[in-house]
């Protein structure tokens, strides 16, 4: 009997505080995993490559490696700095060729994308966005990031989406908080990220009681952004993850605000009659990032 | 010598007040054209079909017909009401199978899309969006409509974009005008369409002097929306047409507001150093609609 060999992939979730590295074939086979503190690029990337090399020596050659990275990233395939982290304020990490470092050390194909686009791809492959051509994935945590697919492919365009920085109506009388975004003040991220909630209420989202008015305000801001994404991209579904969403109690509030704001203008049954299935949590939970990186590797290997 | 025959297409720009019908092969060969008042569907569609039939009897069979229609439209290819105008408030036109009427009468392939997506396709084929994969086309006139391409295909998704109805910051102290949108009040269309300008200033955009403060306000609102589209879709260019834009004097104001709002956050050379070539008027002018319809016919014929 001949065993059918599924290709083995490497996955790197490159975050600002840690790198999560994994090898495997999918959610049911996350064969080996490690966490590496994000220090200097030289040190962190060396440890990353060592983990992947050690895995190769035990399990055989990796078919490809996917990297889901913090950004901003250069994702223009024809650019000389394709796969580089570009202008990050994170010390030492600006202009780092994160994709090239792995590619050159291992001699392997590397797929790279933003952490949110990777998570979106993971949800599309194994989670809440299966079977969709056009959807949005948002993460509401330390920052607010967004990505997703349009016409069956991940969103890139000129750079990549920066959905956290959209401007939304801000009633300064009801909420005099000026916002925390160092660039834009009261953009979406400045008003509704985890740090914004904490700065406004002096309690983190995790600590804020379920009946605190801060949740209604948070739901209202997120709904204003969602309505704009709906009117712009016309997604078939919106998947919302991240620390601020993790208790789940905010979902019904968001759905109600979105319905109130749209006023039945967009006449799709998903919005009019099935909004519980339209604005949803991710399925992959805190594995979204690393499984998204694995999905990038698979996609790169096609 | 054998003459190379380019396929001949029919084009229907279906608007709320008139249908513009044309047959030809492109901007350099708009062979025959007519205008039909939009009355009842039966009457208007009969005249449309008669024009196309008469053209066929003179020039030979049309390879396909494109219809660029007012909406909302059902554009889901697997829907039983694909190609229908759906829930329009325009009397008599709700649930009209505009694509089927032409297809059945002429026995021809029919491509159908929103008027803005068609205009976007026309600009992509022959105008300001040539060579781009991801761009946005906006029209600012009686209403505000938006469409465009992402990943090389027109934007559809759940329904189709409704970019005129995004919510933007509205400083009620600086501009106490409540907005004209019957659904949302002070959404983008409610604040910045032609009728909104006229209701606020009691003069139409055409009459408003170039140094009137209304132009700065208009530029600010449009720029707020553009910044949101940039952060959401990351377009490679934004093409802006329609009556309010036609004098052209507002373009420098919009570009300045967009730069001020982005604060160099999106680090693309097009935005940082070449914004004059990033936010641009259409090339096809008032032929955008009917040439867009022709481009839809070509695309349908591929």
Coordinates of C-alpha atoms in Angstrom, one line a residue:
Chain A
X1 CA 0.0 0.0 0.0
X2 CA 1.3 3.4 -0.9
X3 CA 0.8 6.2 1.6
X4 CA -0.6 9.4 0.1
X5 CA 1.8 12.1 1.1
X6 CA 0.3 15.6 1.6
X7 CA 2.8 18.3 1.1
X8 CA 4.2 19.7 4.4
X9 CA 4.3 23.4 4.8
X10 CA 6.0 25.9 7.0
X11 CA 4.1 28.8 8.6
X12 CA 5.4 32.0 10.2
X13 CA 3.1 34.4 12.0
X14 CA 5.4 37.4 12.4
X15 CA 4.0 39.7 15.1
X16 CA 5.4 42.7 16.9
X17 CA 5.9 40.8 20.2
X18 CA 6.3 37.2 19.0
X19 CA 6.8 35.0 16.0
X20 CA 4.7 31.9 16.0
X21 CA 6.3 29.2 13.8
X22 CA 4.6 26.0 12.7
X23 CA 4.9 23.2 10.3
X24 CA 2.0 21.0 9.2
X25 CA -0.7 20.4 6.6
X26 CA -3.8 22.1 8.1
X27 CA -5.8 22.6 11.3
X28 CA -6.0 18.8 11.9
X29 CA -2.2 18.4 11.5
X30 CA -0.3 21.3 13.2
X31 CA 2.7 19.0 13.6
X32 CA 5.1 21.2 15.4
X33 CA 5.0 24.7 16.7
X34 CA 7.2 27.2 18.6
X35 CA 7.1 30.8 19.8
X36 CA 10.0 33.2 19.4
X37 CA 10.2 36.6 21.0
X38 CA 10.5 39.4 18.5
X39 CA 13.8 41.0 19.2
X40 CA 16.2 42.1 16.5
X41 CA 15.5 41.0 12.9
X42 CA 18.9 39.1 12.8
X43 CA 18.2 37.2 16.0
X44 CA 14.5 36.5 15.4
X45 CA 14.9 35.5 11.8
X46 CA 17.8 33.2 12.7
X47 CA 15.7 31.4 15.3
X48 CA 12.8 31.2 12.8
X49 CA 15.0 29.6 10.1
X50 CA 16.6 27.2 12.7
X51 CA 13.1 25.9 13.7
X52 CA 12.1 25.4 10.1
X53 CA 15.5 23.7 9.3
X54 CA 15.2 21.4 12.3
X55 CA 11.7 20.5 11.1
X56 CA 12.9 19.7 7.6
X57 CA 15.6 17.4 9.0
X58 CA 13.0 15.4 10.8
X59 CA 10.1 15.4 8.4
X60 CA 11.6 16.2 5.0
X61 CA 11.7 19.1 2.7
X62 CA 9.0 21.8 3.1
X63 CA 6.9 22.5 -0.1
X64 CA 6.7 26.2 0.7
X65 CA 6.7 28.6 3.7
X66 CA 4.0 31.2 4.3
X67 CA 4.7 34.4 6.3
X68 CA 1.8 36.4 7.8
X69 CA 3.5 39.6 8.9
X70 CA 2.9 42.8 10.7
X71 CA 3.3 45.7 8.2
X72 CA 3.3 47.8 6.3
X73 CA 4.6 45.4 3.7
X74 CA 5.7 45.8 0.1
X75 CA 3.4 43.3 -1.7
X76 CA 3.8 44.4 -5.3
X77 CA 5.2 41.3 -7.1
X78 CA 7.2 43.4 -9.5
X79 CA 8.9 45.6 -6.9
X80 CA 12.6 45.2 -6.0
X81 CA 11.6 45.3 -2.3
X82 CA 8.7 42.7 -2.7
X83 CA 8.2 40.9 0.6
X84 CA 10.0 43.6 2.7
X85 CA 8.6 45.2 5.8
X86 CA 8.7 48.8 4.8
X87 CA 8.1 51.8 7.1
X88 CA 7.3 50.3 10.4
X89 CA 8.0 52.4 13.5
X90 CA 9.2 49.2 15.2
X91 CA 12.9 49.7 16.0
X92 CA 15.2 47.8 13.6
X93 CA 12.5 46.3 11.5
X94 CA 12.0 48.9 8.8
X95 CA 13.2 47.8 5.4
X96 CA 13.7 44.2 6.5
X97 CA 13.5 41.5 3.8
X98 CA 11.5 39.0 5.8
X99 CA 10.5 36.9 2.9
X100 CA 13.9 36.8 1.4
X101 CA 15.5 35.8 4.7
X102 CA 13.5 32.6 4.8
X103 CA 13.7 32.0 1.0
X104 CA 17.4 32.3 0.9
X105 CA 18.2 30.3 4.0
X106 CA 16.0 27.4 3.1
X107 CA 15.8 27.5 -0.7
X108 CA 12.1 27.3 -0.6
X109 CA 9.1 29.1 -2.2
X110 CA 7.8 31.8 0.2
X111 CA 4.3 33.3 0.2
X112 CA 3.9 36.5 2.2
X113 CA 1.0 38.8 3.1
X114 CA -0.3 41.0 5.9
X115 CA -1.4 39.2 9.1
X116 CA -5.0 40.2 8.4
X117 CA -5.0 39.0 4.8
X118 CA -3.4 35.7 5.9
X119 CA -6.1 35.3 8.6
X120 CA -8.7 36.0 6.0
X121 CA -7.2 33.3 3.8
X122 CA -7.2 30.9 6.7
X123 CA -10.9 31.6 7.3
X124 CA -11.6 31.1 3.6
X125 CA -9.7 27.8 3.5
X126 CA -11.0 26.3 6.7
X127 CA -13.3 28.7 8.5
X128 CA -16.1 31.2 8.4
X129 CA -15.5 32.4 4.8
X130 CA -15.5 29.1 3.0
X131 CA -17.0 29.3 -0.5
X132 CA -17.1 33.1 -0.7
X133 CA -15.6 35.3 -3.4
X134 CA -15.9 38.6 -1.7
X135 CA -15.6 39.0 2.1
X136 CA -13.9 41.2 4.7
X137 CA -11.9 40.0 7.7
X138 CA -11.4 42.5 10.6
X139 CA -9.4 42.3 13.7
X140 CA -10.2 44.6 16.6
X141 CA -7.4 44.5 19.2
X142 CA -4.2 46.5 19.9
X143 CA -4.9 48.0 16.5
X144 CA -7.7 47.6 14.0
X145 CA -6.7 45.8 10.8
X146 CA -8.7 44.6 7.8
X147 CA -8.3 42.5 4.7
X148 CA -10.2 39.9 2.8
X149 CA -11.0 38.8 -0.7
X150 CA -12.6 40.5 -3.7
X151 CA -13.4 38.5 -6.8
X152 CA -11.8 35.4 -5.3
X153 CA -8.4 37.0 -4.5
X154 CA -6.9 38.7 -1.5
X155 CA -7.1 42.4 -1.4
X156 CA -3.9 44.3 -2.4
X157 CA -4.2 47.1 -4.9
X158 CA -1.8 50.0 -4.5
X159 CA -0.5 48.8 -1.1
X160 CA -2.9 46.8 1.0
X161 CA -6.1 47.8 2.9
X162 CA -5.6 49.9 6.0
X163 CA -9.2 49.6 7.2
X164 CA -8.4 50.7 10.7
X165 CA -7.8 54.2 9.5
X166 CA -11.1 55.1 7.9
X167 CA -12.8 58.2 9.2
X168 CA -16.3 57.8 10.7
X169 CA -18.8 60.2 12.3
X170 CA -17.6 61.1 15.8
X171 CA -20.1 63.0 18.0
X172 CA -17.8 65.0 20.2
X173 CA -20.6 65.9 22.5
X174 CA -21.6 62.3 23.2
X175 CA -18.0 61.2 23.2
X176 CA -15.4 64.0 23.8
X177 CA -12.5 61.5 23.7
X178 CA -10.0 62.7 21.1
X179 CA -8.8 59.3 19.9
X180 CA -5.5 57.5 20.2
X181 CA -4.2 57.3 16.6
X182 CA -0.9 59.1 16.3
X183 CA -1.6 59.8 12.7
X184 CA -5.3 60.6 12.5
X185 CA -6.6 61.1 16.1
X186 CA -10.1 59.9 15.9
X187 CA -10.1 57.5 12.9
X188 CA -11.7 54.1 13.5
X189 CA -8.6 52.7 15.2
X190 CA -8.2 55.9 17.3
X191 CA -11.8 55.6 18.6
X192 CA -12.4 51.8 18.8
X193 CA -9.2 49.8 19.2
X194 CA -8.5 48.1 22.5
X195 CA -6.1 50.9 23.7
X196 CA -8.7 53.5 22.7
X197 CA -11.3 51.8 24.9
X198 CA -8.8 51.5 27.8
X199 CA -7.8 55.2 27.4
X200 CA -11.4 56.3 27.4
X201 CA -12.8 54.2 30.2
X202 CA -9.6 53.5 32.2
X203 CA -10.5 49.8 32.0
X204 CA -9.6 47.4 29.3
X205 CA -12.2 45.7 27.1
X206 CA -11.7 42.5 29.1
X207 CA -12.5 44.4 32.3
X208 CA -15.4 46.4 31.1
X209 CA -18.7 45.1 32.5
X210 CA -21.2 43.7 30.0
X211 CA -23.7 46.4 30.8
X212 CA -21.2 49.3 30.5
X213 CA -22.3 52.0 28.0
X214 CA -18.9 51.7 26.5
X215 CA -20.0 48.6 24.6
X216 CA -22.9 50.4 22.9
X217 CA -20.5 53.2 21.8
X218 CA -17.9 50.6 20.6
X219 CA -20.6 48.7 18.7
X220 CA -21.8 52.0 17.1
X221 CA -18.3 52.9 15.9
X222 CA -17.6 49.5 14.5
X223 CA -21.0 49.4 12.8
X224 CA -20.4 52.8 11.2
X225 CA -17.2 51.3 9.7
X226 CA -19.0 48.1 8.7
X227 CA -21.7 50.1 6.9
X228 CA -19.0 51.9 4.9
X229 CA -17.2 48.6 4.0
X230 CA -20.6 47.2 3.0
X231 CA -21.3 50.2 0.7
X232 CA -17.8 50.1 -0.7
X233 CA -16.9 46.4 -1.3
X234 CA -20.3 44.7 -1.0
X235 CA -18.9 41.8 0.9
X236 CA -20.8 38.5 1.2
X237 CA -19.9 38.2 4.8
X238 CA -17.8 40.1 7.5
X239 CA -15.7 38.1 9.9
X240 CA -14.6 40.0 13.0
X241 CA -11.9 38.7 15.4
X242 CA -9.4 40.1 17.8
X243 CA -9.2 40.7 21.6
X244 CA -12.0 43.3 21.8
X245 CA -14.4 40.9 20.1
X246 CA -13.4 37.8 22.0
X247 CA -16.2 37.8 24.6
X248 CA -18.7 37.7 21.8
X249 CA -21.3 39.8 23.6
X250 CA -20.8 42.7 21.2
X251 CA -21.9 40.9 18.1
X252 CA -25.7 41.4 18.6
X253 CA -25.1 45.1 19.4
X254 CA -23.1 45.6 16.2
X255 CA -25.6 43.8 14.1
X256 CA -28.4 46.0 15.5
X257 CA -26.5 49.2 14.8
X258 CA -25.6 48.0 11.2
X259 CA -29.3 47.3 10.5
X260 CA -30.3 50.7 12.0
X261 CA -27.7 52.5 9.9
X262 CA -28.5 50.8 6.6
X263 CA -32.2 51.4 6.9
X264 CA -33.0 48.5 4.5
X265 CA -31.2 50.4 1.7
X266 CA -29.0 47.5 0.6
X267 CA -31.6 44.9 -0.4
X268 CA -29.9 41.7 0.1
X269 CA -31.5 38.9 2.0
X270 CA -28.3 38.3 4.0
X271 CA -28.6 41.8 5.4
X272 CA -32.4 42.0 5.7
X273 CA -33.1 38.6 7.1
X274 CA -29.9 36.8 8.1
X275 CA -27.6 39.3 9.6
X276 CA -26.6 36.8 12.4
X277 CA -24.9 34.8 9.7
X278 CA -23.5 37.9 7.9
X279 CA -21.5 39.5 10.7
X280 CA -19.7 36.6 12.4
X281 CA -16.7 35.6 14.6
X282 CA -13.8 33.7 13.0
X283 CA -13.8 29.9 13.4
X284 CA -10.0 29.5 13.8
X285 CA -9.8 31.7 16.9
X286 CA -6.2 32.4 18.0
X287 CA -4.9 29.9 15.5
X288 CA -6.1 32.2 12.6
X289 CA -2.7 33.9 12.2
X290 CA -0.5 30.8 12.0
X291 CA -3.1 28.8 10.0
X292 CA -3.4 31.8 7.7
X293 CA 0.4 31.6 7.2
X294 CA 0.0 27.9 6.3
X295 CA -2.7 28.8 3.8
X296 CA -0.3 31.4 2.3
X297 CA 2.3 28.6 1.9
X298 CA -0.3 26.3 0.2
X299 CA -1.4 29.1 -2.1
X300 CA 2.2 29.8 -3.0
X301 CA 2.7 26.2 -3.8
X302 CA -0.3 25.9 -6.3
Chain B
X1 CA -7.4 41.7 -50.1
X2 CA -9.6 40.5 -47.2
X3 CA -11.0 43.1 -44.9
X4 CA -10.6 42.4 -41.2
X5 CA -14.0 42.6 -39.6
X6 CA -14.2 43.9 -36.1
X7 CA -17.3 42.6 -34.3
X8 CA -20.1 45.1 -34.1
X9 CA -21.7 45.7 -30.7
X10 CA -24.8 47.3 -29.3
X11 CA -24.7 49.6 -26.3
X12 CA -27.6 50.8 -24.1
X13 CA -27.0 53.4 -21.4
X14 CA -30.3 53.0 -19.5
X15 CA -30.8 56.1 -17.4
X16 CA -33.7 57.4 -15.3
X17 CA -34.6 60.2 -17.8
X18 CA -33.2 58.8 -21.1
X19 CA -31.8 55.7 -22.8
X20 CA -28.8 56.4 -25.0
X21 CA -28.5 53.6 -27.5
X22 CA -25.5 53.1 -29.8
X23 CA -23.9 50.6 -32.1
X24 CA -20.2 50.6 -32.9
X25 CA -16.8 49.1 -32.2
X26 CA -15.2 51.7 -29.9
X27 CA -14.7 55.4 -29.3
X28 CA -13.4 55.9 -32.8
X29 CA -16.4 54.1 -34.4
X30 CA -19.6 55.1 -32.7
X31 CA -21.5 54.3 -35.8
X32 CA -25.1 55.2 -34.9
X33 CA -26.7 56.6 -31.8
X34 CA -30.1 57.6 -30.6
X35 CA -31.8 59.0 -27.5
X36 CA -35.0 57.6 -26.1
X37 CA -37.0 59.2 -23.3
X38 CA -37.4 56.9 -20.3
X39 CA -41.2 56.5 -20.1
X40 CA -42.8 53.1 -19.3
X41 CA -40.6 49.9 -19.5
X42 CA -42.8 48.5 -22.3
X43 CA -42.5 51.6 -24.5
X44 CA -38.8 52.4 -23.8
X45 CA -37.6 48.9 -24.2
X46 CA -39.6 48.5 -27.5
X47 CA -37.9 51.6 -28.9
X48 CA -34.6 50.4 -27.7
X49 CA -35.1 47.0 -29.4
X50 CA -36.3 48.7 -32.6
X51 CA -33.2 50.8 -32.8
X52 CA -31.0 47.8 -32.4
X53 CA -33.0 45.7 -34.9
X54 CA -32.9 48.5 -37.5
X55 CA -29.1 48.7 -37.0
X56 CA -28.8 45.0 -37.5
X57 CA -30.7 45.1 -40.7
X58 CA -28.3 47.7 -42.1
X59 CA -24.9 46.5 -40.6
X60 CA -25.5 42.9 -39.9
X61 CA -25.8 40.8 -36.7
X62 CA -24.6 42.3 -33.4
X63 CA -22.0 40.2 -31.6
X64 CA -23.4 41.2 -28.2
X65 CA -25.3 44.0 -26.5
X66 CA -24.1 45.8 -23.3
X67 CA -26.6 47.5 -20.9
X68 CA -25.3 50.0 -18.4
X69 CA -28.4 50.6 -16.2
X70 CA -29.6 52.6 -13.3
X71 CA -30.2 50.3 -10.4
X72 CA -30.3 48.6 -8.1
X73 CA -29.7 45.6 -10.3
X74 CA -29.6 41.9 -9.6
X75 CA -26.1 40.9 -10.8
X76 CA -25.7 37.5 -9.2
X77 CA -25.2 35.2 -12.3
X78 CA -26.9 32.3 -10.5
X79 CA -30.0 34.2 -9.6
X80 CA -33.4 33.7 -11.3
X81 CA -33.8 37.4 -11.6
X82 CA -30.2 38.1 -12.9
X83 CA -30.2 41.2 -15.0
X84 CA -33.4 42.6 -13.5
X85 CA -33.8 46.1 -12.1
X86 CA -34.9 45.3 -8.6
X87 CA -36.3 47.7 -6.0
X88 CA -36.0 51.1 -7.7
X89 CA -38.5 53.8 -6.6
X90 CA -38.9 54.8 -10.2
X91 CA -42.5 54.2 -11.1
X92 CA -43.1 51.1 -13.2
X93 CA -39.4 50.0 -13.3
X94 CA -39.2 47.8 -10.3
X95 CA -38.6 44.1 -11.1
X96 CA -38.1 44.8 -14.8
X97 CA -36.0 42.2 -16.7
X98 CA -34.1 44.7 -18.8
X99 CA -31.4 42.3 -19.9
X100 CA -33.9 39.6 -20.8
X101 CA -36.0 42.0 -22.8
X102 CA -33.1 42.7 -25.2
X103 CA -31.8 39.2 -25.1
X104 CA -35.1 37.6 -26.1
X105 CA -36.1 40.2 -28.7
X106 CA -32.7 40.0 -30.5
X107 CA -31.4 36.5 -29.7
X108 CA -28.1 38.0 -28.7
X109 CA -25.7 37.8 -25.8
X110 CA -26.3 40.6 -23.3
X111 CA -23.8 42.0 -20.7
X112 CA -25.3 44.0 -17.9
X113 CA -24.0 46.1 -15.1
X114 CA -24.5 49.3 -13.1
X115 CA -24.0 52.5 -15.0
X116 CA -21.0 53.3 -12.8
X117 CA -19.4 49.9 -13.2
X118 CA -19.9 50.2 -17.0
X119 CA -18.3 53.7 -17.0
X120 CA -15.4 52.2 -15.0
X121 CA -15.0 49.5 -17.6
X122 CA -15.1 52.0 -20.4
X123 CA -12.3 54.1 -18.6
X124 CA -10.3 50.8 -18.1
X125 CA -10.7 49.9 -21.8
X126 CA -10.1 53.3 -23.4
X127 CA -9.6 55.9 -20.7
X128 CA -8.0 57.0 -17.5
X129 CA -7.8 53.5 -15.9
X130 CA -6.0 51.6 -18.6
X131 CA -3.6 49.0 -17.4
X132 CA -4.9 49.0 -13.8
X133 CA -6.1 46.0 -11.8
X134 CA -7.7 47.9 -8.9
X135 CA -9.3 51.3 -9.2
X136 CA -12.4 53.2 -8.3
X137 CA -14.7 55.2 -10.5
X138 CA -17.0 57.8 -8.9
X139 CA -19.7 60.0 -10.3
X140 CA -20.9 63.0 -8.4
X141 CA -24.1 64.4 -9.9
X142 CA -27.8 64.0 -9.2
X143 CA -26.6 61.1 -7.0
X144 CA -23.2 59.8 -6.0
X145 CA -22.3 56.4 -7.4
X146 CA -19.2 54.4 -7.3
X147 CA -17.8 51.2 -8.9
X148 CA -14.6 50.0 -10.3
X149 CA -12.3 47.0 -10.4
X150 CA -10.5 44.9 -7.8
X151 CA -8.1 42.2 -8.9
X152 CA -8.9 42.9 -12.5
X153 CA -12.6 42.4 -12.4
X154 CA -15.6 44.7 -11.8
X155 CA -16.8 45.0 -8.2
X156 CA -19.9 43.1 -7.4
X157 CA -19.9 41.0 -4.2
X158 CA -23.2 40.6 -2.4
X159 CA -25.0 43.2 -4.5
X160 CA -22.8 46.0 -6.0
X161 CA -21.1 49.0 -4.4
X162 CA -23.3 51.8 -3.1
X163 CA -20.4 54.2 -2.4
X164 CA -22.7 57.2 -2.3
X165 CA -24.2 56.0 1.0
X166 CA -21.0 55.8 3.1
X167 CA -21.1 57.8 6.4
X168 CA -18.5 60.5 6.9
X169 CA -17.7 62.9 9.7
X170 CA -20.2 65.8 9.5
X171 CA -19.4 68.8 11.7
X172 CA -22.9 70.2 12.4
X173 CA -21.5 73.4 13.8
X174 CA -19.6 74.2 10.6
X175 CA -22.3 72.8 8.3
X176 CA -25.8 72.5 10.0
X177 CA -27.3 71.2 6.8
X178 CA -29.1 68.0 7.6
X179 CA -28.5 66.2 4.3
X180 CA -30.8 65.2 1.4
X181 CA -30.7 61.4 1.4
X182 CA -34.2 60.0 2.1
X183 CA -32.6 56.9 3.6
X184 CA -29.7 58.2 5.6
X185 CA -29.9 62.0 5.8
X186 CA -26.3 63.0 5.9
X187 CA -24.5 60.2 4.2
X188 CA -22.0 61.2 1.5
X189 CA -24.8 61.5 -1.2
X190 CA -26.9 63.4 1.3
X191 CA -24.1 65.9 2.0
X192 CA -22.3 66.2 -1.3
X193 CA -24.5 65.3 -4.3
X194 CA -25.6 68.0 -6.8
X195 CA -29.0 68.3 -5.2
X196 CA -27.4 68.6 -1.7
X197 CA -25.2 71.5 -2.9
X198 CA -28.2 73.2 -4.4
X199 CA -30.4 72.7 -1.3
X200 CA -27.6 74.0 1.0
X201 CA -26.5 77.1 -1.1
X202 CA -29.7 77.7 -3.1
X203 CA -27.5 77.7 -6.2
X204 CA -26.5 74.7 -8.3
X205 CA -22.9 73.6 -8.5
X206 CA -22.8 75.1 -12.0
X207 CA -23.9 78.5 -10.6
X208 CA -21.7 78.5 -7.5
X209 CA -18.8 81.0 -8.0
X210 CA -15.3 79.4 -8.0
X211 CA -14.4 81.3 -4.8
X212 CA -17.5 80.3 -2.9
X213 CA -16.7 78.4 0.4
X214 CA -19.1 75.7 -0.7
X215 CA -16.4 74.3 -2.9
X216 CA -14.0 73.8 0.0
X217 CA -16.8 72.1 2.0
X218 CA -17.6 69.9 -1.0
X219 CA -13.9 69.0 -1.5
X220 CA -13.6 68.1 2.2
X221 CA -16.6 65.8 2.1
X222 CA -15.5 64.1 -1.1
X223 CA -11.9 63.8 0.3
X224 CA -13.2 62.1 3.5
X225 CA -15.0 59.5 1.4
X226 CA -11.9 59.1 -0.9
X227 CA -9.7 58.5 2.2
X228 CA -12.0 55.8 3.3
X229 CA -12.0 54.2 -0.2
X230 CA -8.2 54.3 -0.2
X231 CA -8.0 52.7 3.2
X232 CA -10.5 50.0 2.3
X233 CA -9.8 49.0 -1.3
X234 CA -6.3 50.5 -1.8
X235 CA -7.1 51.6 -5.4
X236 CA -4.2 52.4 -7.8
X237 CA -6.2 55.4 -9.1
X238 CA -9.5 57.2 -8.5
X239 CA -11.4 58.5 -11.4
X240 CA -14.1 61.2 -10.6
X241 CA -16.7 62.3 -13.1
X242 CA -20.3 63.7 -13.0
X243 CA -21.8 67.1 -13.2
X244 CA -20.4 68.4 -9.9
X245 CA -16.9 67.6 -11.1
X246 CA -17.3 68.9 -14.6
X247 CA -15.7 72.4 -14.1
X248 CA -12.5 70.6 -12.9
X249 CA -11.7 73.4 -10.5
X250 CA -12.5 71.2 -7.5
X251 CA -9.7 68.6 -8.3
X252 CA -6.8 70.5 -6.7
X253 CA -8.9 71.1 -3.6
X254 CA -9.9 67.5 -3.2
X255 CA -6.2 66.3 -3.7
X256 CA -5.1 68.8 -1.0
X257 CA -7.7 67.6 1.5
X258 CA -6.9 63.9 0.8
X259 CA -3.2 64.6 1.5
X260 CA -4.0 66.5 4.7
X261 CA -6.3 63.7 5.9
X262 CA -3.9 60.8 5.1
X263 CA -1.0 62.5 6.9
X264 CA 1.5 60.4 4.8
X265 CA 0.2 57.2 6.5
X266 CA -0.3 55.3 3.3
X267 CA 3.3 55.2 1.9
X268 CA 2.8 54.8 -1.8
X269 CA 4.7 57.1 -4.2
X270 CA 1.4 57.7 -6.1
X271 CA -0.1 59.3 -3.0
X272 CA 3.0 61.0 -1.6
X273 CA 4.4 62.4 -4.8
X274 CA 2.0 62.1 -7.7
X275 CA -1.5 62.7 -6.4
X276 CA -2.3 64.8 -9.5
X277 CA -2.1 61.6 -11.4
X278 CA -3.9 59.6 -8.7
X279 CA -7.2 61.5 -8.4
X280 CA -8.2 62.3 -12.0
X281 CA -11.1 63.1 -14.3
X282 CA -12.4 60.5 -16.7
X283 CA -11.2 60.6 -20.3
X284 CA -14.4 59.6 -22.0
X285 CA -16.5 62.5 -20.6
X286 CA -20.2 62.3 -21.3
X287 CA -19.6 59.3 -23.6
X288 CA -18.5 57.2 -20.6
X289 CA -21.9 55.7 -20.1
X290 CA -22.6 54.5 -23.6
X291 CA -19.0 53.5 -24.2
X292 CA -19.1 51.6 -20.9
X293 CA -22.1 49.7 -22.2
X294 CA -20.1 48.9 -25.4
X295 CA -17.3 47.7 -23.2
X296 CA -19.8 45.4 -21.4
X297 CA -20.9 44.0 -24.7
X298 CA -17.3 43.3 -25.7
X299 CA -16.5 41.7 -22.3
X300 CA -19.7 39.5 -22.7
X301 CA -18.5 38.4 -26.1
X302 CA -15.0 37.2 -24.9

